[in-house]
Coordinates of C-alpha atoms in Angstrom, one line a residue:
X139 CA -92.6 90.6 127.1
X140 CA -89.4 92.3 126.4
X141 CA -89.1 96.2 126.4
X142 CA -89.7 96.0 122.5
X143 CA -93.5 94.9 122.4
X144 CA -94.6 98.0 124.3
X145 CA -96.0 100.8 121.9
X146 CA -94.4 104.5 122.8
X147 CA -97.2 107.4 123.0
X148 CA -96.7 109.1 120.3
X149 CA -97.2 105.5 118.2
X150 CA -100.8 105.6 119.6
X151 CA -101.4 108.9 118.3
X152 CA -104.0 108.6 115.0
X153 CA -101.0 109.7 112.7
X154 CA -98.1 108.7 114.4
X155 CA -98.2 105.2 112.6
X156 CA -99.6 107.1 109.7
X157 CA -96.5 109.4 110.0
X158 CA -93.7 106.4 110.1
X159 CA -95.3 104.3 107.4
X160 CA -94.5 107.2 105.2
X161 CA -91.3 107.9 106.5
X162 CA -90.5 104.1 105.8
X163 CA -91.8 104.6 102.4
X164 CA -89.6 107.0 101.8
X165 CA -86.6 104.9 102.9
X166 CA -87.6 102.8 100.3
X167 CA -87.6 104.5 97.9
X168 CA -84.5 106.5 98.4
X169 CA -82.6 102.9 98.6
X170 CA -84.6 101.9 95.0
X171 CA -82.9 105.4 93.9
X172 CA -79.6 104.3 94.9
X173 CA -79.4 100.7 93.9
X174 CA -79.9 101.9 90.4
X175 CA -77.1 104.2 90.2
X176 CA -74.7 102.1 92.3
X177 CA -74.0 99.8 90.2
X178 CA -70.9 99.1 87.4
X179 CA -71.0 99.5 83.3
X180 CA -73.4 102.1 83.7
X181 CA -72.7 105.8 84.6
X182 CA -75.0 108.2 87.0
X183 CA -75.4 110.3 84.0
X184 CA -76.1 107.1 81.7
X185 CA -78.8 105.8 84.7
X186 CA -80.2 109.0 84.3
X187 CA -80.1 109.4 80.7
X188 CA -82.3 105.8 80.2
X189 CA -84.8 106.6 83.0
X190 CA -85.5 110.0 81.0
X191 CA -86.1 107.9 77.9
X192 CA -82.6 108.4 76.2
X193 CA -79.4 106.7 76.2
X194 CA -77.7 103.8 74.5
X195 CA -78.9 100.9 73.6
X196 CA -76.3 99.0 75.6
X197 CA -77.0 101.1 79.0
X198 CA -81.0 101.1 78.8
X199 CA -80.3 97.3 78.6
X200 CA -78.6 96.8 81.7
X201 CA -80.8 99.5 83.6
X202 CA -84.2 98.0 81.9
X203 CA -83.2 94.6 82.0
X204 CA -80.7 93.9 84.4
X205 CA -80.7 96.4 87.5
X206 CA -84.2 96.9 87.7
X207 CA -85.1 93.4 87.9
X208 CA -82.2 92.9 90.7
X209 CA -83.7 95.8 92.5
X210 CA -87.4 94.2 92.7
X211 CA -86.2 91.2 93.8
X212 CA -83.8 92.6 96.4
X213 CA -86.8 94.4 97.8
X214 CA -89.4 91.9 98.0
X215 CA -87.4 89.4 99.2
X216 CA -86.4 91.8 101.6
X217 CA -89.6 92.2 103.0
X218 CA -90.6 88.4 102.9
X219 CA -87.8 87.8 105.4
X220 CA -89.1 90.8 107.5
X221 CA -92.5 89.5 107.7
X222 CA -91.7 86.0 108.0
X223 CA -89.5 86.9 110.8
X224 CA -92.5 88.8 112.7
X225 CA -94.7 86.3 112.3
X226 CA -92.0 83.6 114.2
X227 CA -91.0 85.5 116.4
X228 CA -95.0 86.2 117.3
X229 CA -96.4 83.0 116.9
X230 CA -93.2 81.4 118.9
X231 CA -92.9 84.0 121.5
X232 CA -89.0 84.0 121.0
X233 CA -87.5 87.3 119.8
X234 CA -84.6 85.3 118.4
X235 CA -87.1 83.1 116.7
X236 CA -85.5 84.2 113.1
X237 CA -85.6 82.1 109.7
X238 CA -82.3 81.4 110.3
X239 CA -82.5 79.2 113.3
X240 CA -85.9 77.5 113.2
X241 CA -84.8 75.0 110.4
X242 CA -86.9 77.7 107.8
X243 CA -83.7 79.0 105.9
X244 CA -81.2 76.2 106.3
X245 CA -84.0 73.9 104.6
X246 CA -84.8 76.0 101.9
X247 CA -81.0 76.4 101.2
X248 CA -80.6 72.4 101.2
X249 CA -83.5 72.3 98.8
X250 CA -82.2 74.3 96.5
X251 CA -78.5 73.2 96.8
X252 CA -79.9 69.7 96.3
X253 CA -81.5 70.3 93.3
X254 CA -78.8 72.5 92.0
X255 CA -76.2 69.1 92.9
X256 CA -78.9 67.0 90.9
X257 CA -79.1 68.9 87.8
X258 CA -82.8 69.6 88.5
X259 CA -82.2 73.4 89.1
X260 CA -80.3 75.8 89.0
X261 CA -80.0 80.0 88.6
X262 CA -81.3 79.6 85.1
X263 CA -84.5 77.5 86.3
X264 CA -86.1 79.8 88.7
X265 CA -89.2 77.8 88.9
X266 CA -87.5 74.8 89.9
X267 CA -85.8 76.7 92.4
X268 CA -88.7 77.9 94.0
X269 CA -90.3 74.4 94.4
X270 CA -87.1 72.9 95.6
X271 CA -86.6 75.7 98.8
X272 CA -90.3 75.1 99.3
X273 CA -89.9 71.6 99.7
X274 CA -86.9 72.4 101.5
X275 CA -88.2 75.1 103.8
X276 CA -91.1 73.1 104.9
X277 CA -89.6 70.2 105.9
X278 CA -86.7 72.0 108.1
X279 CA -89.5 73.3 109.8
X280 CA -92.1 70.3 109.8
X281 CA -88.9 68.6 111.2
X282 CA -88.8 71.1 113.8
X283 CA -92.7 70.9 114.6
X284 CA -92.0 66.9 115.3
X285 CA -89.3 67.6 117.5
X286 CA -90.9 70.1 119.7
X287 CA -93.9 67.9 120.3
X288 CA -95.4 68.8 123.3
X289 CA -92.7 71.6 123.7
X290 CA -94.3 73.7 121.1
X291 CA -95.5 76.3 123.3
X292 CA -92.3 76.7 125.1
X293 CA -90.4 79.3 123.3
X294 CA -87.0 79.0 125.2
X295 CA -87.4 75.1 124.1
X296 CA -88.3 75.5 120.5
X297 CA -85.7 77.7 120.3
X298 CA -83.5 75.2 121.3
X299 CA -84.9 72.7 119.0
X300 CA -84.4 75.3 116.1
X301 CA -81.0 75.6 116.8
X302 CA -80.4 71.6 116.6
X303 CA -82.7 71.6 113.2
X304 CA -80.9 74.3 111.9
X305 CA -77.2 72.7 112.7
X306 CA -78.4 69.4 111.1
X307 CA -79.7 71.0 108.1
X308 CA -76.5 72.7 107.4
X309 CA -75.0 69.4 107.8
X310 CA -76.5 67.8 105.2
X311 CA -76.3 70.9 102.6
X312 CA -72.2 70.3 103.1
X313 CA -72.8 66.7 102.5
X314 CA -74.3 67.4 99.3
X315 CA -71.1 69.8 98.4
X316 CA -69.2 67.0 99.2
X317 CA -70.9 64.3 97.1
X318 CA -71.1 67.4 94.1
X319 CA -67.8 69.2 94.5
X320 CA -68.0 70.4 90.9
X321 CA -71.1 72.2 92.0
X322 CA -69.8 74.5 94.5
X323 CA -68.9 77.1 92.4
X324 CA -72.9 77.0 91.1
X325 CA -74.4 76.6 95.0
X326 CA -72.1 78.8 96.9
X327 CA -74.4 82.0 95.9
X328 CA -77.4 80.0 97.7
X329 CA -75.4 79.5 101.2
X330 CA -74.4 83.2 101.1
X331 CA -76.9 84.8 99.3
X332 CA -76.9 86.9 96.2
X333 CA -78.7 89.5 94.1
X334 CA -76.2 88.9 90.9
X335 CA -78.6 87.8 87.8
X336 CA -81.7 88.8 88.8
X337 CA -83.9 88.8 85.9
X338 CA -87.7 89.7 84.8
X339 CA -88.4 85.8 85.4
X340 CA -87.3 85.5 88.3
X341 CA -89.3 88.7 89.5
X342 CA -92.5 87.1 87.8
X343 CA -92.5 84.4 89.6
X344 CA -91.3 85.9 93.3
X345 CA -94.4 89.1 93.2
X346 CA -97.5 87.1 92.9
X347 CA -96.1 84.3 95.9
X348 CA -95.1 87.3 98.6
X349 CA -98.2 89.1 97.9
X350 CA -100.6 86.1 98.5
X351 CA -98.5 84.9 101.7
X352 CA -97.8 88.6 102.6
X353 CA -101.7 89.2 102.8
X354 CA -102.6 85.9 104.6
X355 CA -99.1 87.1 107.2
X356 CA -101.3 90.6 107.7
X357 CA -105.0 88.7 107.9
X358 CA -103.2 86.8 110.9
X359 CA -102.5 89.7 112.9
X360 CA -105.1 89.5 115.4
X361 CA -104.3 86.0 116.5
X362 CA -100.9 86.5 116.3
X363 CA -101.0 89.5 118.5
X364 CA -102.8 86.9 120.9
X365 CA -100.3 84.4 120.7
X366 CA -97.3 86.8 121.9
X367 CA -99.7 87.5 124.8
X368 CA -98.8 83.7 125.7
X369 CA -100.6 80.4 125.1
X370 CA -103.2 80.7 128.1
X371 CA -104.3 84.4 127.4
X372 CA -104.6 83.3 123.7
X373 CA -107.0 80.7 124.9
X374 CA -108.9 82.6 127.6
X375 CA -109.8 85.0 124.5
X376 CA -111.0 81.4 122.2
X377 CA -108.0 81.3 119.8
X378 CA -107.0 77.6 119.3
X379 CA -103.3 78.1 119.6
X380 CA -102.6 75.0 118.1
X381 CA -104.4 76.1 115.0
X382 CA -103.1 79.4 114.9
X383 CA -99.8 78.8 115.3
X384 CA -99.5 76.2 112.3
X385 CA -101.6 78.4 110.3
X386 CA -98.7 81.1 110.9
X387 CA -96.0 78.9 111.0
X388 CA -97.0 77.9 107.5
X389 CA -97.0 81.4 106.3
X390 CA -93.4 82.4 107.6
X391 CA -92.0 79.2 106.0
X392 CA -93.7 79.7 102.3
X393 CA -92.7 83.8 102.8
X394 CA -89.0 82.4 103.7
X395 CA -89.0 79.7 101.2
X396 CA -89.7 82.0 98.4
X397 CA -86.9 84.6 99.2
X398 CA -84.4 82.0 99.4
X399 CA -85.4 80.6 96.2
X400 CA -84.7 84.5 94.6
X401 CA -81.6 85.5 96.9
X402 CA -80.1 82.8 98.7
X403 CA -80.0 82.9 103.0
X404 CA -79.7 86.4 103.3
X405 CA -77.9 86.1 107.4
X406 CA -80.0 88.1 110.2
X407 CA -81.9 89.8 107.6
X408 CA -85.4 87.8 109.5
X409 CA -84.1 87.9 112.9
X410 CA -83.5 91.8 112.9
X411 CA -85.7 93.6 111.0
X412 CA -88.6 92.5 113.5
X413 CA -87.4 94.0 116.4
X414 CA -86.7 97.4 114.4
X415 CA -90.2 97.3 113.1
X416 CA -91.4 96.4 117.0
X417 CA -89.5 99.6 118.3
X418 CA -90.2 102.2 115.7
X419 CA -93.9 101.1 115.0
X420 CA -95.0 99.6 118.4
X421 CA -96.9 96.1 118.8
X422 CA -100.5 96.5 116.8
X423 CA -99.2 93.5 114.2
X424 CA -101.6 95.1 111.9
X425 CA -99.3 98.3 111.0
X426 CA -95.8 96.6 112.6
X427 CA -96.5 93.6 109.8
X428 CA -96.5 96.1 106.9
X429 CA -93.9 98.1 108.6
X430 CA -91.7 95.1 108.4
X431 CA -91.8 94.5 105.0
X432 CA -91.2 98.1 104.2
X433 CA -88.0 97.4 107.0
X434 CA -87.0 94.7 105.3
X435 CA -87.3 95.9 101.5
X436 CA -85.2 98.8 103.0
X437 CA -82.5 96.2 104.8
X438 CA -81.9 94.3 101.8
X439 CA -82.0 97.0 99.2
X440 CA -79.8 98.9 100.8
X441 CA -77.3 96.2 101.6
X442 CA -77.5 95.7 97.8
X443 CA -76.8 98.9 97.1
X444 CA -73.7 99.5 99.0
X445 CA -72.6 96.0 98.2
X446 CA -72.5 97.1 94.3
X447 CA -70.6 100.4 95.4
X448 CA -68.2 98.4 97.4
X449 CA -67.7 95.9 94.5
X450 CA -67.1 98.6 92.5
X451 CA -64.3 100.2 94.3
X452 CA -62.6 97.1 95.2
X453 CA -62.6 95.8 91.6
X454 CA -60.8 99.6 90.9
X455 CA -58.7 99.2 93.6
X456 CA -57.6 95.3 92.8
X457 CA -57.8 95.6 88.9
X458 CA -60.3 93.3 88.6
X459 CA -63.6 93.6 86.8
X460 CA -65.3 90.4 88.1
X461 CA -64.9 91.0 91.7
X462 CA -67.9 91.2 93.4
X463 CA -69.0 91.5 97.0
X464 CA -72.6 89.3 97.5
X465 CA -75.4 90.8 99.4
X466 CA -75.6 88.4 102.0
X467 CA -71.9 88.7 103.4
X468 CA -72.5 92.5 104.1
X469 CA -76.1 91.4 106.2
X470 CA -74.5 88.9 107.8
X471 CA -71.3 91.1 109.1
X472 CA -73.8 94.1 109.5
X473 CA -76.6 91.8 111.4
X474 CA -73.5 90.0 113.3
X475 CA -72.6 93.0 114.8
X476 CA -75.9 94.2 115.8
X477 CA -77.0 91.2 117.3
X478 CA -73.8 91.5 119.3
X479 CA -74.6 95.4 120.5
X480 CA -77.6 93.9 121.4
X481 CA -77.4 91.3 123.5
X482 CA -74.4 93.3 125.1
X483 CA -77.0 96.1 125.7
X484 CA -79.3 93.9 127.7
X485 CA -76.9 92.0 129.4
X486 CA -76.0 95.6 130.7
X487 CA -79.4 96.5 131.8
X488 CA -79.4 93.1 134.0

């Protein structure tokens, strides 16, 4: 176990969970504050003037119809990836067990670009979107179940099996952009990831999927909080691993599959998150798996919200109204970097 899974005293204390749960709550909902007055063709004043039950017609339609929507999504997607990234990383024993490189988010985004290239979905047609990163999603990672074979309870070579999944994934997605050119311009939002035109339908049908896999994620945290104890403890205390594990495995991949088909691959958003929920709200899974979608709601939102600023200051700066800065480049530079500090940290305390 690394120096994350241990739980700090005060997190054992009766309200010291209590105590950070609401503190992360409150993160929340100071970033839902902000990505609704961050954005452009809508003042602070006219924000405020809407949620009060005034303002023009024009405003209380892109706060009621178009920001609020976006900010939903941002967040639950947010915490889908912070789950689903728990849950790997538990039922894998790998703390770099992320969406990212277990096959999970490069074969949602291939499902979805490969539908897009087809004609068969696209940013208009949410609910073929969702079926197509399913599709996707699950077979990047039933791909990496068949590869690992015997391996499965090796994290350091499932890890390495995610990372040759993931690659080959990638692959193909850029084969389809080569045999669609004219779709790139449609599909580029998916390999990046974006909150831009998030809408009341795609919110309908993103609320009701994370909160049925989000509450079969949080019934599993008593055998995942075996499984991180290792394969032969997990066993000793009559959890069949190779049960569990699929069982979990299936949740992080439906909780993954259904962000990407709302955002896009949102980078190191599922690889993070995790170990910020491990060190602020110790190892009981059943308050760290809650914690991490409030994390992740809070990641994502707030990556949102300073992306719309940003976008808003460059277009002022350039002269030009339809620049925009997507979510996922500032999580992936932001994440990039902290993975870096990271791993430069512990190399260090070798």
């Amino acid at each position: 176990m690394t120096h994350l899974d241990t739980v700090p005293e005060r997190a054992r204390s009766p309200r010291g969970p209590a105590a950070r749960m609401g503190g992360l709550a409150l993160l929340v909902a100071a970033v839902a504050c902000a990505g609704l007055f961050a954005g452009r063709g809508v003042t602070p004043d006219g924000v405020r003037a809407v949620l009060l039950g005034g303002g023009d017609p024009t405003a209380e339609h892109i706060v009621l119809q178009l920001r609020f929507p976006r900010l939903l999504v941002a967040l639950v997607a947010g915490a889908c990836l912070g789950v689903a990234g728990l849950v790997l990383q538990s039922a894998l024993r790998n703390p770099l067990a992320g969406p990212e490189v277990t096959g999970v988010t490069p074969g949602a985004v291939l499902g979805a670009v490969a539908a897009t290239g087809l004609g068969l979905a696209g940013w208009e047609s949410p609910t073929a979107v969702v079926v197509a990163a399913c599709l996707g999603g699950f077979a990047g990672a039933g791909l990496l179940w068949l590869l690992a074979g015997r391996d499965r309870g090796d994290p350091e070579q499932t890890a390495v099996y995610g990372v040759l999944v993931s690659a080959v994934l990638a692959g193909l997605t850029a084969v389809v952009l080569l045999v669609a050119p004219g779709e790139l311009g449609s599909v580029v939002q998916w390999l990046i990831g974006s909150t831009e035109g998030r809408v009341w339908q795609h919110w309908n049908l993103l609320w009701p999927w994370a909160a049925f896999w989000g509450m079969a994620a949080w019934l599993l945290a008593g055998p995942l909080t075996l499984l991180r104890c290792g394969d032969e403890q997990a066993s000793a205390a009559g959890l069949a691993t190779g049960r569990g594990r699929g069982t979990a495995l299936v949740c992080a991949v439906a909780l993954t599959a259904g962000a990407v088909s709302a955002v896009g691959a949102l980078g190191f958003v599922g690889l993070l998150v995790p170990h910020l929920a491990l060190a602020v709200l110790g190892a009981d899974l059943r308050v760290t798996l809650p914690g991490a979608a409030l994390l992740g709601a809070a990641v994502v939102g707030g990556a949102d919200a300073a992306a719309q600023l940003l976008s808003r200051l460059l277009a002022t700066a350039f002269d030009a109204d339809r620049l925009t800065l997507p979510v996922g480049a500032l999580t992936t530079f932001v994440g990039a970097g902290l993975l870096m500090a990271v791993a430069r940290r512990r190399a260090d305390e070798r």
